[in-house]
Tab-separated table of N, CA, C and O in Angstrom:
chain	number	residue	atom	x	y	z
B	1	MET	N	18.725	-201.917	67.919
B	1	MET	CA	17.541	-201.256	67.418
B	1	MET	C	17.874	-199.797	67.134
B	1	MET	O	18.560	-199.143	67.902
B	2	GLU	N	17.348	-199.294	66.051
B	2	GLU	CA	17.629	-197.930	65.638
B	2	GLU	C	16.386	-197.061	65.850
B	2	GLU	O	15.271	-197.482	65.580
B	3	ILE	N	16.605	-195.850	66.339
B	3	ILE	CA	15.515	-194.900	66.557
B	3	ILE	C	15.658	-193.772	65.550
B	3	ILE	O	16.722	-193.168	65.438
B	4	THR	N	14.563	-193.487	64.825
B	4	THR	CA	14.546	-192.323	63.949
B	4	THR	C	14.179	-191.124	64.810
B	4	THR	O	13.079	-191.065	65.374
B	5	LEU	N	15.098	-190.212	64.970
B	5	LEU	CA	14.858	-189.054	65.826
B	5	LEU	C	13.762	-188.164	65.251
B	5	LEU	O	13.637	-188.007	64.041
B	6	SER	N	13.000	-187.585	66.138
B	6	SER	CA	11.997	-186.610	65.753
B	6	SER	C	12.693	-185.272	65.544
B	6	SER	O	13.467	-184.837	66.399
B	7	PRO	N	12.420	-184.604	64.408
B	7	PRO	CA	13.020	-183.280	64.213
B	7	PRO	C	12.621	-182.288	65.309
B	7	PRO	O	13.409	-181.442	65.688
B	8	LYS	N	11.399	-182.436	65.842
B	8	LYS	CA	10.910	-181.521	66.876
B	8	LYS	C	11.231	-181.984	68.286
B	8	LYS	O	11.513	-181.177	69.161
B	9	TYR	N	11.132	-183.312	68.553
B	9	TYR	CA	11.169	-183.815	69.925
B	9	TYR	C	12.350	-184.746	70.224
B	9	TYR	O	12.424	-185.333	71.289
B	10	GLY	N	13.255	-184.901	69.288
B	10	GLY	CA	14.449	-185.714	69.518
B	10	GLY	C	14.116	-187.179	69.754
B	10	GLY	O	13.420	-187.799	68.960
B	11	VAL	N	14.593	-187.733	70.878
B	11	VAL	CA	14.327	-189.146	71.183
B	11	VAL	C	12.881	-189.376	71.623
B	11	VAL	O	12.410	-190.493	71.672
B	12	ASN	N	12.153	-188.315	71.947
B	12	ASN	CA	10.716	-188.355	72.241
B	12	ASN	C	10.385	-189.379	73.331
B	12	ASN	O	9.705	-190.375	73.086
B	13	PRO	N	10.823	-189.144	74.561
B	13	PRO	CA	10.636	-190.127	75.628
B	13	PRO	C	9.216	-190.175	76.185
B	13	PRO	O	8.463	-189.208	76.111
B	14	THR	N	8.879	-191.336	76.745
B	14	THR	CA	7.629	-191.517	77.477
B	14	THR	C	7.891	-192.496	78.605
B	14	THR	O	8.853	-193.279	78.552
B	15	ILE	N	7.056	-192.477	79.628
B	15	ILE	CA	7.147	-193.439	80.723
B	15	ILE	C	6.059	-194.487	80.481
B	15	ILE	O	4.866	-194.162	80.487
B	16	PRO	N	6.449	-195.736	80.241
B	16	PRO	CA	5.455	-196.793	80.026
B	16	PRO	C	4.603	-197.023	81.274
B	16	PRO	O	5.081	-196.930	82.408
B	17	VAL	N	3.320	-197.323	81.033
B	17	VAL	CA	2.350	-197.600	82.083
B	17	VAL	C	1.867	-199.033	81.900
B	17	VAL	O	1.657	-199.487	80.777
B	18	CYS	N	1.669	-199.733	82.994
B	18	CYS	CA	1.176	-201.107	82.952
B	18	CYS	C	-0.281	-201.129	82.497
B	18	CYS	O	-1.134	-200.434	83.064
B	19	PHE	N	-0.581	-201.903	81.468
B	19	PHE	CA	-1.952	-202.039	80.971
B	19	PHE	C	-2.873	-202.578	82.054
B	19	PHE	O	-4.034	-202.205	82.130
B	20	TRP	N	-2.368	-203.457	82.903
B	20	TRP	CA	-3.209	-204.181	83.864
B	20	TRP	C	-3.546	-203.381	85.106
B	20	TRP	O	-4.676	-203.448	85.590
B	21	CYS	N	-2.606	-202.603	85.644
B	21	CYS	CA	-2.895	-201.871	86.884
B	21	CYS	C	-2.872	-200.355	86.704
B	21	CYS	O	-3.324	-199.620	87.580
B	22	GLY	N	-2.327	-199.877	85.589
B	22	GLY	CA	-2.296	-198.447	85.328
B	22	GLY	C	-1.164	-197.705	86.003
B	22	GLY	O	-1.065	-196.484	85.897
B	23	GLU	N	-0.263	-198.429	86.678
B	23	GLU	CA	0.858	-197.772	87.342
B	23	GLU	C	2.058	-197.672	86.407
B	23	GLU	O	2.205	-198.453	85.475
B	24	GLU	N	2.910	-196.695	86.712
B	24	GLU	CA	4.137	-196.524	85.929
B	24	GLU	C	5.022	-197.752	86.077
B	24	GLU	O	5.122	-198.329	87.162
B	25	LYS	N	5.658	-198.122	84.968
B	25	LYS	CA	6.708	-199.135	85.035
B	25	LYS	C	8.005	-198.381	85.319
B	25	LYS	O	8.102	-197.184	85.051
B	26	ASN	N	8.988	-199.030	85.847
B	26	ASN	CA	10.275	-198.382	86.102
B	26	ASN	C	11.105	-198.379	84.838
B	26	ASN	O	12.162	-198.997	84.766
B	27	GLU	N	10.602	-197.691	83.812
B	27	GLU	CA	11.248	-197.681	82.506
B	27	GLU	C	11.072	-196.310	81.856
B	27	GLU	O	10.198	-195.548	82.245
B	28	ILE	N	11.882	-196.076	80.860
B	28	ILE	CA	11.688	-194.933	79.970
B	28	ILE	C	11.783	-195.500	78.559
B	28	ILE	O	12.708	-196.234	78.240
B	29	ALA	N	10.820	-195.165	77.727
B	29	ALA	CA	10.836	-195.608	76.326
B	29	ALA	C	11.182	-194.418	75.443
B	29	ALA	O	10.654	-193.320	75.615
B	30	LEU	N	12.065	-194.648	74.515
B	30	LEU	CA	12.474	-193.618	73.564
B	30	LEU	C	11.809	-193.921	72.236
B	30	LEU	O	12.164	-194.885	71.557
B	31	LEU	N	10.811	-193.124	71.862
B	31	LEU	CA	9.987	-193.420	70.698
B	31	LEU	C	10.469	-192.761	69.414
B	31	LEU	O	10.114	-193.191	68.322
B	32	GLY	N	11.236	-191.695	69.539
B	32	GLY	CA	11.689	-191.007	68.332
B	32	GLY	C	10.532	-190.388	67.572
B	32	GLY	O	9.565	-189.901	68.148
B	33	ARG	N	10.609	-190.442	66.249
B	33	ARG	CA	9.573	-189.841	65.402
B	33	ARG	C	8.317	-190.704	65.415
B	33	ARG	O	8.368	-191.899	65.174
B	34	ILE	N	7.170	-190.081	65.690
B	34	ILE	CA	5.878	-190.779	65.720
B	34	ILE	C	4.988	-190.166	64.648
B	34	ILE	O	4.791	-188.959	64.604
B	35	GLY	N	4.433	-190.990	63.808
B	35	GLY	CA	3.513	-190.544	62.766
B	35	GLY	C	3.034	-191.740	61.982
B	35	GLY	O	3.543	-192.848	62.135
B	36	ASP	N	2.031	-191.545	61.135
B	36	ASP	CA	1.483	-192.670	60.376
B	36	ASP	C	2.181	-192.878	59.042
B	36	ASP	O	1.883	-193.812	58.318
B	37	GLY	N	3.124	-192.019	58.703
B	37	GLY	CA	3.893	-192.184	57.483
B	37	GLY	C	3.240	-191.635	56.232
B	37	GLY	O	3.896	-191.440	55.223
B	38	ARG	N	1.931	-191.395	56.249
B	38	ARG	CA	1.248	-190.870	55.060
B	38	ARG	C	1.491	-189.382	54.895
B	38	ARG	O	1.558	-188.876	53.808
B	39	LYS	N	1.594	-188.688	56.010
B	39	LYS	CA	1.863	-187.249	55.978
B	39	LYS	C	3.178	-187.026	56.714
B	39	LYS	O	3.821	-187.964	57.160
B	40	ARG	N	3.533	-185.848	56.875
B	40	ARG	CA	4.783	-185.538	57.580
B	40	ARG	C	4.534	-185.267	59.063
B	40	ARG	O	5.157	-184.384	59.640
B	41	GLU	N	3.635	-186.058	59.673
B	41	GLU	CA	3.349	-185.838	61.094
B	41	GLU	C	4.593	-186.076	61.939
B	41	GLU	O	5.447	-186.881	61.591
B	42	ASP	N	4.628	-185.393	63.044
B	42	ASP	CA	5.689	-185.563	64.024
B	42	ASP	C	5.055	-185.245	65.371
B	42	ASP	O	5.012	-184.100	65.787
B	43	PHE	N	4.518	-186.276	66.023
B	43	PHE	CA	3.781	-186.089	67.268
B	43	PHE	C	4.697	-186.171	68.477
B	43	PHE	O	5.636	-186.959	68.500
B	44	GLU	N	4.371	-185.371	69.470
B	44	GLU	CA	5.082	-185.469	70.744
B	44	GLU	C	4.496	-186.628	71.534
B	44	GLU	O	3.270	-186.771	71.643
B	45	ALA	N	5.350	-187.478	72.092
B	45	ALA	CA	4.888	-188.595	72.915
B	45	ALA	C	4.269	-188.051	74.195
B	45	ALA	O	4.773	-187.089	74.778
B	46	PRO	N	3.170	-188.664	74.653
B	46	PRO	CA	2.618	-188.240	75.946
B	46	PRO	C	3.591	-188.610	77.067
B	46	PRO	O	4.458	-189.481	76.890
B	47	MET	N	3.457	-187.976	78.206
B	47	MET	CA	4.357	-188.251	79.314
B	47	MET	C	4.254	-189.712	79.765
B	47	MET	O	5.248	-190.339	80.120
B	48	HIS	N	3.033	-190.262	79.755
B	48	HIS	CA	2.785	-191.644	80.160
B	48	HIS	C	1.958	-192.319	79.080
B	48	HIS	O	1.038	-191.707	78.544
B	49	MET	N	2.251	-193.596	78.792
B	49	MET	CA	1.412	-194.321	77.847
B	49	MET	C	1.596	-195.828	77.991
B	49	MET	O	2.644	-196.295	78.424
B	50	VAL	N	0.534	-196.556	77.639
B	50	VAL	CA	0.599	-198.012	77.587
B	50	VAL	C	1.227	-198.388	76.253
B	50	VAL	O	0.764	-197.945	75.202
B	51	LEU	N	2.280	-199.184	76.308
B	51	LEU	CA	2.975	-199.579	75.083
B	51	LEU	C	2.727	-201.042	74.712
B	51	LEU	O	2.904	-201.418	73.556
B	52	ASP	N	2.375	-201.862	75.711
B	52	ASP	CA	2.202	-203.288	75.444
B	52	ASP	C	1.345	-203.920	76.540
B	52	ASP	O	0.878	-203.231	77.439
B	53	TYR	N	1.155	-205.216	76.441
B	53	TYR	CA	0.353	-205.944	77.427
B	53	TYR	C	1.212	-206.648	78.473
B	53	TYR	O	0.698	-207.394	79.302
B	54	GLU	N	2.502	-206.426	78.450
B	54	GLU	CA	3.402	-207.055	79.414
B	54	GLU	C	3.124	-206.472	80.804
B	54	GLU	O	3.205	-205.258	81.005
B	55	PRO	N	2.779	-207.337	81.782
B	55	PRO	CA	2.496	-206.806	83.124
B	55	PRO	C	3.754	-206.252	83.786
B	55	PRO	O	4.875	-206.709	83.515
B	56	CYS	N	3.556	-205.274	84.655
B	56	CYS	CA	4.666	-204.720	85.427
B	56	CYS	C	5.120	-205.766	86.447
B	56	CYS	O	4.479	-206.807	86.620
B	57	ASP	N	6.206	-205.494	87.127
B	57	ASP	CA	6.746	-206.446	88.096
B	57	ASP	C	5.739	-206.769	89.198
B	57	ASP	O	5.615	-207.912	89.635
B	58	LYS	N	4.998	-205.766	89.650
B	58	LYS	CA	4.008	-205.963	90.711
B	58	LYS	C	2.872	-206.872	90.221
B	58	LYS	O	2.462	-207.800	90.922
B	59	CYS	N	2.371	-206.636	89.017
B	59	CYS	CA	1.309	-207.483	88.461
B	59	CYS	C	1.819	-208.896	88.196
B	59	CYS	O	1.113	-209.869	88.447
B	60	LYS	N	3.062	-209.021	87.693
B	60	LYS	CA	3.648	-210.350	87.488
B	60	LYS	C	3.694	-211.116	88.797
B	60	LYS	O	3.367	-212.306	88.845
B	61	ALA	N	4.117	-210.446	89.869
B	61	ALA	CA	4.178	-211.102	91.179
B	61	ALA	C	2.788	-211.540	91.630
B	61	ALA	O	2.612	-212.657	92.121
B	62	ASN	N	1.797	-210.669	91.455
B	62	ASN	CA	0.424	-211.030	91.823
B	62	ASN	C	-0.085	-212.202	90.991
B	62	ASN	O	-0.688	-213.139	91.513
B	63	MET	N	0.167	-212.151	89.684
B	63	MET	CA	-0.312	-213.199	88.792
B	63	MET	C	0.354	-214.548	89.084
B	63	MET	O	-0.240	-215.596	88.865
B	64	SER	N	1.577	-214.512	89.595
B	64	SER	CA	2.293	-215.761	89.873
B	64	SER	C	1.810	-216.448	91.146
B	64	SER	O	2.188	-217.581	91.426
B	65	MET	N	0.947	-215.803	91.905
B	65	MET	CA	0.471	-216.367	93.166
B	65	MET	C	-0.666	-217.366	92.990
B	65	MET	O	-1.115	-217.973	93.968
B	66	GLY	N	-1.156	-217.534	91.777
B	66	GLY	CA	-2.250	-218.472	91.544
B	66	GLY	C	-2.564	-218.555	90.066
B	66	GLY	O	-1.681	-218.470	89.221
B	67	PHE	N	-3.833	-218.698	89.760
B	67	PHE	CA	-4.316	-218.804	88.385
B	67	PHE	C	-4.957	-217.467	88.015
B	67	PHE	O	-5.801	-216.958	88.754
B	68	THR	N	-4.565	-216.897	86.882
B	68	THR	CA	-5.038	-215.567	86.484
B	68	THR	C	-6.198	-215.678	85.499
B	68	THR	O	-6.077	-216.338	84.469
B	69	ILE	N	-7.294	-215.031	85.834
B	69	ILE	CA	-8.450	-214.922	84.940
B	69	ILE	C	-8.465	-213.500	84.407
B	69	ILE	O	-8.480	-212.540	85.187
B	70	MET	N	-8.434	-213.360	83.075
B	70	MET	CA	-8.401	-212.042	82.443
B	70	MET	C	-9.653	-211.850	81.601
B	70	MET	O	-9.977	-212.697	80.774
B	71	GLU	N	-10.338	-210.746	81.811
B	71	GLU	CA	-11.533	-210.439	81.034
B	71	GLU	C	-11.121	-209.957	79.645
B	71	GLU	O	-10.176	-209.179	79.500
B	72	ALA	N	-11.836	-210.435	78.617
B	72	ALA	CA	-11.532	-210.020	77.245
B	72	ALA	C	-12.797	-210.069	76.393
B	72	ALA	O	-13.764	-210.752	76.732
B	73	THR	N	-12.753	-209.340	75.301
B	73	THR	CA	-13.829	-209.373	74.314
B	73	THR	C	-13.250	-209.939	73.017
B	73	THR	O	-12.037	-210.079	72.884
B	74	ASN	N	-14.128	-210.265	72.079
B	74	ASN	CA	-13.640	-210.813	70.801
B	74	ASN	C	-13.573	-209.752	69.713
B	74	ASN	O	-13.352	-210.066	68.549
B	75	ARG	N	-13.769	-208.494	70.100
B	75	ARG	CA	-13.643	-207.362	69.169
B	75	ARG	C	-13.168	-206.153	69.957
B	75	ARG	O	-13.167	-206.177	71.183
B	76	PRO	N	-12.728	-205.107	69.283
B	76	PRO	CA	-12.276	-203.919	70.018
B	76	PRO	C	-13.302	-203.471	71.052
B	76	PRO	O	-14.514	-203.603	70.848
B	77	ASN	N	-12.798	-202.988	72.179
B	77	ASN	CA	-13.678	-202.546	73.261
B	77	ASN	C	-13.291	-201.138	73.692
B	77	ASN	O	-12.434	-200.513	73.075
B	78	SER	N	-13.893	-200.641	74.752
B	78	SER	CA	-13.641	-199.256	75.177
B	78	SER	C	-12.234	-199.038	75.722
B	78	SER	O	-11.797	-197.905	75.867
B	79	VAL	N	-11.500	-200.110	75.998
B	79	VAL	CA	-10.156	-199.994	76.545
B	79	VAL	C	-9.090	-200.131	75.467
B	79	VAL	O	-8.085	-199.441	75.488
B	80	THR	N	-9.302	-201.047	74.530
B	80	THR	CA	-8.287	-201.273	73.504
B	80	THR	C	-8.899	-201.719	72.186
B	80	THR	O	-9.948	-202.360	72.163
B	81	ASN	N	-8.215	-201.381	71.110
B	81	ASN	CA	-8.600	-201.875	69.796
B	81	ASN	C	-7.464	-202.694	69.186
B	81	ASN	O	-7.428	-202.937	67.999
B	82	ILE	N	-6.534	-203.112	70.048
B	82	ILE	CA	-5.394	-203.910	69.610
B	82	ILE	C	-5.502	-205.304	70.221
B	82	ILE	O	-5.650	-205.447	71.440
B	83	GLN	N	-5.413	-206.314	69.377
B	83	GLN	CA	-5.528	-207.696	69.837
B	83	GLN	C	-4.301	-208.105	70.648
B	83	GLN	O	-3.182	-207.786	70.280
B	84	MET	N	-4.545	-208.850	71.709
B	84	MET	CA	-3.442	-209.427	72.470
B	84	MET	C	-2.997	-210.714	71.785
B	84	MET	O	-1.828	-211.043	71.772
B	85	GLN	N	-3.949	-211.427	71.252
B	85	GLN	CA	-3.733	-212.572	70.376
B	85	GLN	C	-4.957	-212.627	69.477
B	85	GLN	O	-5.889	-211.861	69.671
B	86	SER	N	-4.965	-213.487	68.512
B	86	SER	CA	-6.034	-213.497	67.519
B	86	SER	C	-7.421	-213.548	68.166
B	86	SER	O	-7.742	-214.484	68.901
B	87	GLY	N	-8.217	-212.511	67.920
B	87	GLY	CA	-9.584	-212.449	68.431
B	87	GLY	C	-9.717	-212.175	69.911
B	87	GLY	O	-10.788	-212.337	70.480
B	88	VAL	N	-8.658	-211.722	70.565
B	88	VAL	CA	-8.691	-211.454	72.009
B	88	VAL	C	-8.290	-210.004	72.273
B	88	VAL	O	-7.158	-209.597	72.012
B	89	TYR	N	-9.248	-209.239	72.790
B	89	TYR	CA	-9.042	-207.839	73.147
B	89	TYR	C	-9.256	-207.699	74.658
B	89	TYR	O	-10.392	-207.661	75.120
B	90	PRO	N	-8.185	-207.661	75.444
B	90	PRO	CA	-8.349	-207.588	76.899
B	90	PRO	C	-8.960	-206.263	77.337
B	90	PRO	O	-8.792	-205.243	76.668
B	91	THR	N	-9.655	-206.304	78.463
B	91	THR	CA	-10.253	-205.093	79.012
B	91	THR	C	-9.404	-204.477	80.116
B	91	THR	O	-9.661	-203.363	80.540
B	92	GLY	N	-8.423	-205.231	80.602
B	92	GLY	CA	-7.588	-204.751	81.696
B	92	GLY	C	-8.018	-205.289	83.049
B	92	GLY	O	-7.274	-205.200	84.019
B	93	ARG	N	-9.222	-205.868	83.115
B	93	ARG	CA	-9.677	-206.442	84.394
B	93	ARG	C	-9.144	-207.867	84.518
B	93	ARG	O	-9.241	-208.656	83.585
B	94	PHE	N	-8.568	-208.159	85.686
B	94	PHE	CA	-8.093	-209.514	85.938
B	94	PHE	C	-8.232	-209.820	87.417
B	94	PHE	O	-8.378	-208.927	88.248
B	95	ALA	N	-8.210	-211.096	87.723
B	95	ALA	CA	-8.246	-211.555	89.109
B	95	ALA	C	-7.383	-212.806	89.198
B	95	ALA	O	-7.254	-213.551	88.226
B	96	VAL	N	-6.812	-213.009	90.351
B	96	VAL	CA	-6.006	-214.197	90.584
B	96	VAL	C	-6.750	-215.059	91.594
B	96	VAL	O	-7.147	-214.581	92.658
B	97	ILE	N	-6.971	-216.317	91.220
B	97	ILE	CA	-7.664	-217.254	92.099
B	97	ILE	C	-6.709	-218.387	92.457
B	97	ILE	O	-5.669	-218.567	91.828
B	98	ARG	N	-7.067	-219.144	93.469
B	98	ARG	CA	-6.238	-220.291	93.856
B	98	ARG	C	-6.247	-221.330	92.754
B	98	ARG	O	-7.254	-221.524	92.074
B	99	LYS	N	-5.117	-222.017	92.604
B	99	LYS	CA	-5.019	-223.054	91.575
B	99	LYS	C	-6.034	-224.167	91.812
B	99	LYS	O	-6.555	-224.749	90.861
B	100	GLU	N	-6.346	-224.433	93.071
B	100	GLU	CA	-7.345	-225.467	93.391
B	100	GLU	C	-8.716	-225.076	92.833
B	100	GLU	O	-9.461	-225.923	92.335
B	101	ALA	N	-9.050	-223.806	92.908
B	101	ALA	CA	-10.329	-223.335	92.352
B	101	ALA	C	-10.308	-223.449	90.833
B	101	ALA	O	-11.293	-223.868	90.216
B	102	ALA	N	-9.185	-223.090	90.224
B	102	ALA	CA	-9.063	-223.180	88.767
B	102	ALA	C	-9.202	-224.629	88.304
B	102	ALA	O	-9.795	-224.892	87.252
B	103	GLN	N	-8.689	-225.579	89.074
B	103	GLN	CA	-8.789	-226.994	88.712
B	103	GLN	C	-10.236	-227.466	88.676
B	103	GLN	O	-10.584	-228.361	87.919
B	104	ARG	N	-11.099	-226.850	89.469
B	104	ARG	CA	-12.525	-227.214	89.471
B	104	ARG	C	-13.281	-226.534	88.324
B	104	ARG	O	-14.346	-226.981	87.946
B	105	MET	N	-12.710	-225.448	87.769
B	105	MET	CA	-13.427	-224.686	86.742
B	105	MET	C	-12.914	-224.896	85.318
B	105	MET	O	-13.669	-224.714	84.375
B	106	PHE	N	-11.646	-225.255	85.168
B	106	PHE	CA	-11.041	-225.325	83.834
B	106	PHE	C	-10.439	-226.698	83.571
B	106	PHE	O	-10.127	-227.441	84.500
B	107	ARG	N	-10.257	-226.994	82.298
B	107	ARG	CA	-9.614	-228.244	81.894
B	107	ARG	C	-8.154	-228.247	82.365
B	107	ARG	O	-7.535	-227.180	82.464
B	108	PRO	N	-7.588	-229.437	82.605
B	108	PRO	CA	-6.200	-229.514	83.094
B	108	PRO	C	-5.193	-228.793	82.202
B	108	PRO	O	-4.265	-228.156	82.711
B	109	GLU	N	-5.365	-228.860	80.875
B	109	GLU	CA	-4.405	-228.185	79.993
B	109	GLU	C	-4.465	-226.668	80.142
B	109	GLU	O	-3.463	-225.979	79.953
B	110	VAL	N	-5.620	-226.125	80.495
B	110	VAL	CA	-5.749	-224.686	80.735
B	110	VAL	C	-5.104	-224.329	82.073
B	110	VAL	O	-4.382	-223.334	82.180
B	111	VAL	N	-5.329	-225.145	83.073
B	111	VAL	CA	-4.749	-224.896	84.399
B	111	VAL	C	-3.228	-224.907	84.311
B	111	VAL	O	-2.562	-224.086	84.952
B	112	ARG	N	-2.660	-225.788	83.505
B	112	ARG	CA	-1.193	-225.851	83.353
B	112	ARG	C	-0.636	-224.545	82.787
B	112	ARG	O	0.471	-224.137	83.133
B	113	ILE	N	-1.391	-223.880	81.925
B	113	ILE	CA	-0.944	-222.601	81.350
B	113	ILE	C	-0.871	-221.524	82.431
B	113	ILE	O	-0.034	-220.634	82.392
B	114	GLY	N	-1.785	-221.589	83.403
B	114	GLY	CA	-1.748	-220.649	84.521
B	114	GLY	C	-2.586	-219.407	84.354
B	114	GLY	O	-2.637	-218.565	85.244
B	115	LYS	N	-3.250	-219.292	83.203
B	115	LYS	CA	-4.102	-218.122	82.978
B	115	LYS	C	-5.113	-218.441	81.895
B	115	LYS	O	-4.905	-219.341	81.079
B	116	ALA	N	-6.207	-217.673	81.904
B	116	ALA	CA	-7.245	-217.878	80.894
B	116	ALA	C	-7.981	-216.574	80.637
B	116	ALA	O	-8.163	-215.759	81.545
B	117	PHE	N	-8.382	-216.396	79.396
B	117	PHE	CA	-9.249	-215.286	79.034
B	117	PHE	C	-10.688	-215.759	79.162
B	117	PHE	O	-11.008	-216.881	78.767
B	118	VAL	N	-11.535	-214.910	79.696
B	118	VAL	CA	-12.961	-215.209	79.773
B	118	VAL	C	-13.729	-213.984	79.309
B	118	VAL	O	-13.236	-212.857	79.385
B	119	ASP	N	-14.955	-214.196	78.826
B	119	ASP	CA	-15.750	-213.054	78.366
B	119	ASP	C	-16.295	-212.275	79.555
B	119	ASP	O	-16.216	-212.715	80.706
B	120	ARG	N	-16.846	-211.115	79.255
B	120	ARG	CA	-17.294	-210.199	80.315
B	120	ARG	C	-18.334	-210.816	81.233
B	120	ARG	O	-18.261	-210.659	82.449
B	121	SER	N	-19.304	-211.503	80.661
B	121	SER	CA	-20.369	-212.049	81.510
B	121	SER	C	-19.829	-213.113	82.458
B	121	SER	O	-20.192	-213.143	83.635
B	122	LEU	N	-18.935	-213.974	81.981
B	122	LEU	CA	-18.358	-215.002	82.855
B	122	LEU	C	-17.451	-214.369	83.901
B	122	LEU	O	-17.492	-214.753	85.076
B	123	PHE	N	-16.657	-213.380	83.522
B	123	PHE	CA	-15.792	-212.717	84.486
B	123	PHE	C	-16.622	-212.113	85.610
B	123	PHE	O	-16.296	-212.274	86.787
B	124	THR	N	-17.698	-211.421	85.250
B	124	THR	CA	-18.545	-210.780	86.245
B	124	THR	C	-19.218	-211.823	87.139
B	124	THR	O	-19.388	-211.601	88.340
B	125	GLU	N	-19.585	-212.967	86.561
B	125	GLU	CA	-20.198	-214.047	87.324
B	125	GLU	C	-19.188	-214.652	88.318
B	125	GLU	O	-19.524	-214.914	89.466
B	126	LEU	N	-17.972	-214.868	87.844
B	126	LEU	CA	-16.935	-215.481	88.690
B	126	LEU	C	-16.368	-214.523	89.732
B	126	LEU	O	-16.064	-214.905	90.847
B	127	ILE	N	-16.178	-213.268	89.319
B	127	ILE	CA	-15.509	-212.273	90.162
B	127	ILE	C	-16.413	-211.036	90.294
B	127	ILE	O	-16.130	-209.993	89.714
B	128	PRO	N	-17.508	-211.129	91.035
B	128	PRO	CA	-18.398	-209.963	91.151
B	128	PRO	C	-17.721	-208.819	91.905
B	128	PRO	O	-16.926	-209.036	92.809
B	129	GLY	N	-17.960	-207.614	91.463
B	129	GLY	CA	-17.453	-206.443	92.147
B	129	GLY	C	-16.059	-206.006	91.758
B	129	GLY	O	-15.545	-205.029	92.301
B	130	VAL	N	-15.414	-206.695	90.819
B	130	VAL	CA	-14.059	-206.290	90.408
B	130	VAL	C	-14.173	-205.294	89.287
B	130	VAL	O	-14.950	-205.385	88.407
């Protein structure tokens, strides 16, 4: 992969943050030149930023302990305007439940996947107080 260096900020580093828990990942991302291409912008990368929806190691470990329910909307929300998949905009709220509980709530093919997106009202109903 090639990085276009920023004339002002060089490799323009940032520390990626986990979308799900908000903690730093043990990584450094080199962004190089940042701009929309229409003008000659050259933005400095913030010290910390969310770059993707990939959970950090701690969240992956938590999610692997059972069935993950993730709250999402079908349009941009106050947390993100970038789709995780077609028509799915996660809010960052998630909970892990026992697989036995998931088997009572979801179809077998969903349980096999190990995770599901649910809308805000269902998430709040299933996981009050999160």
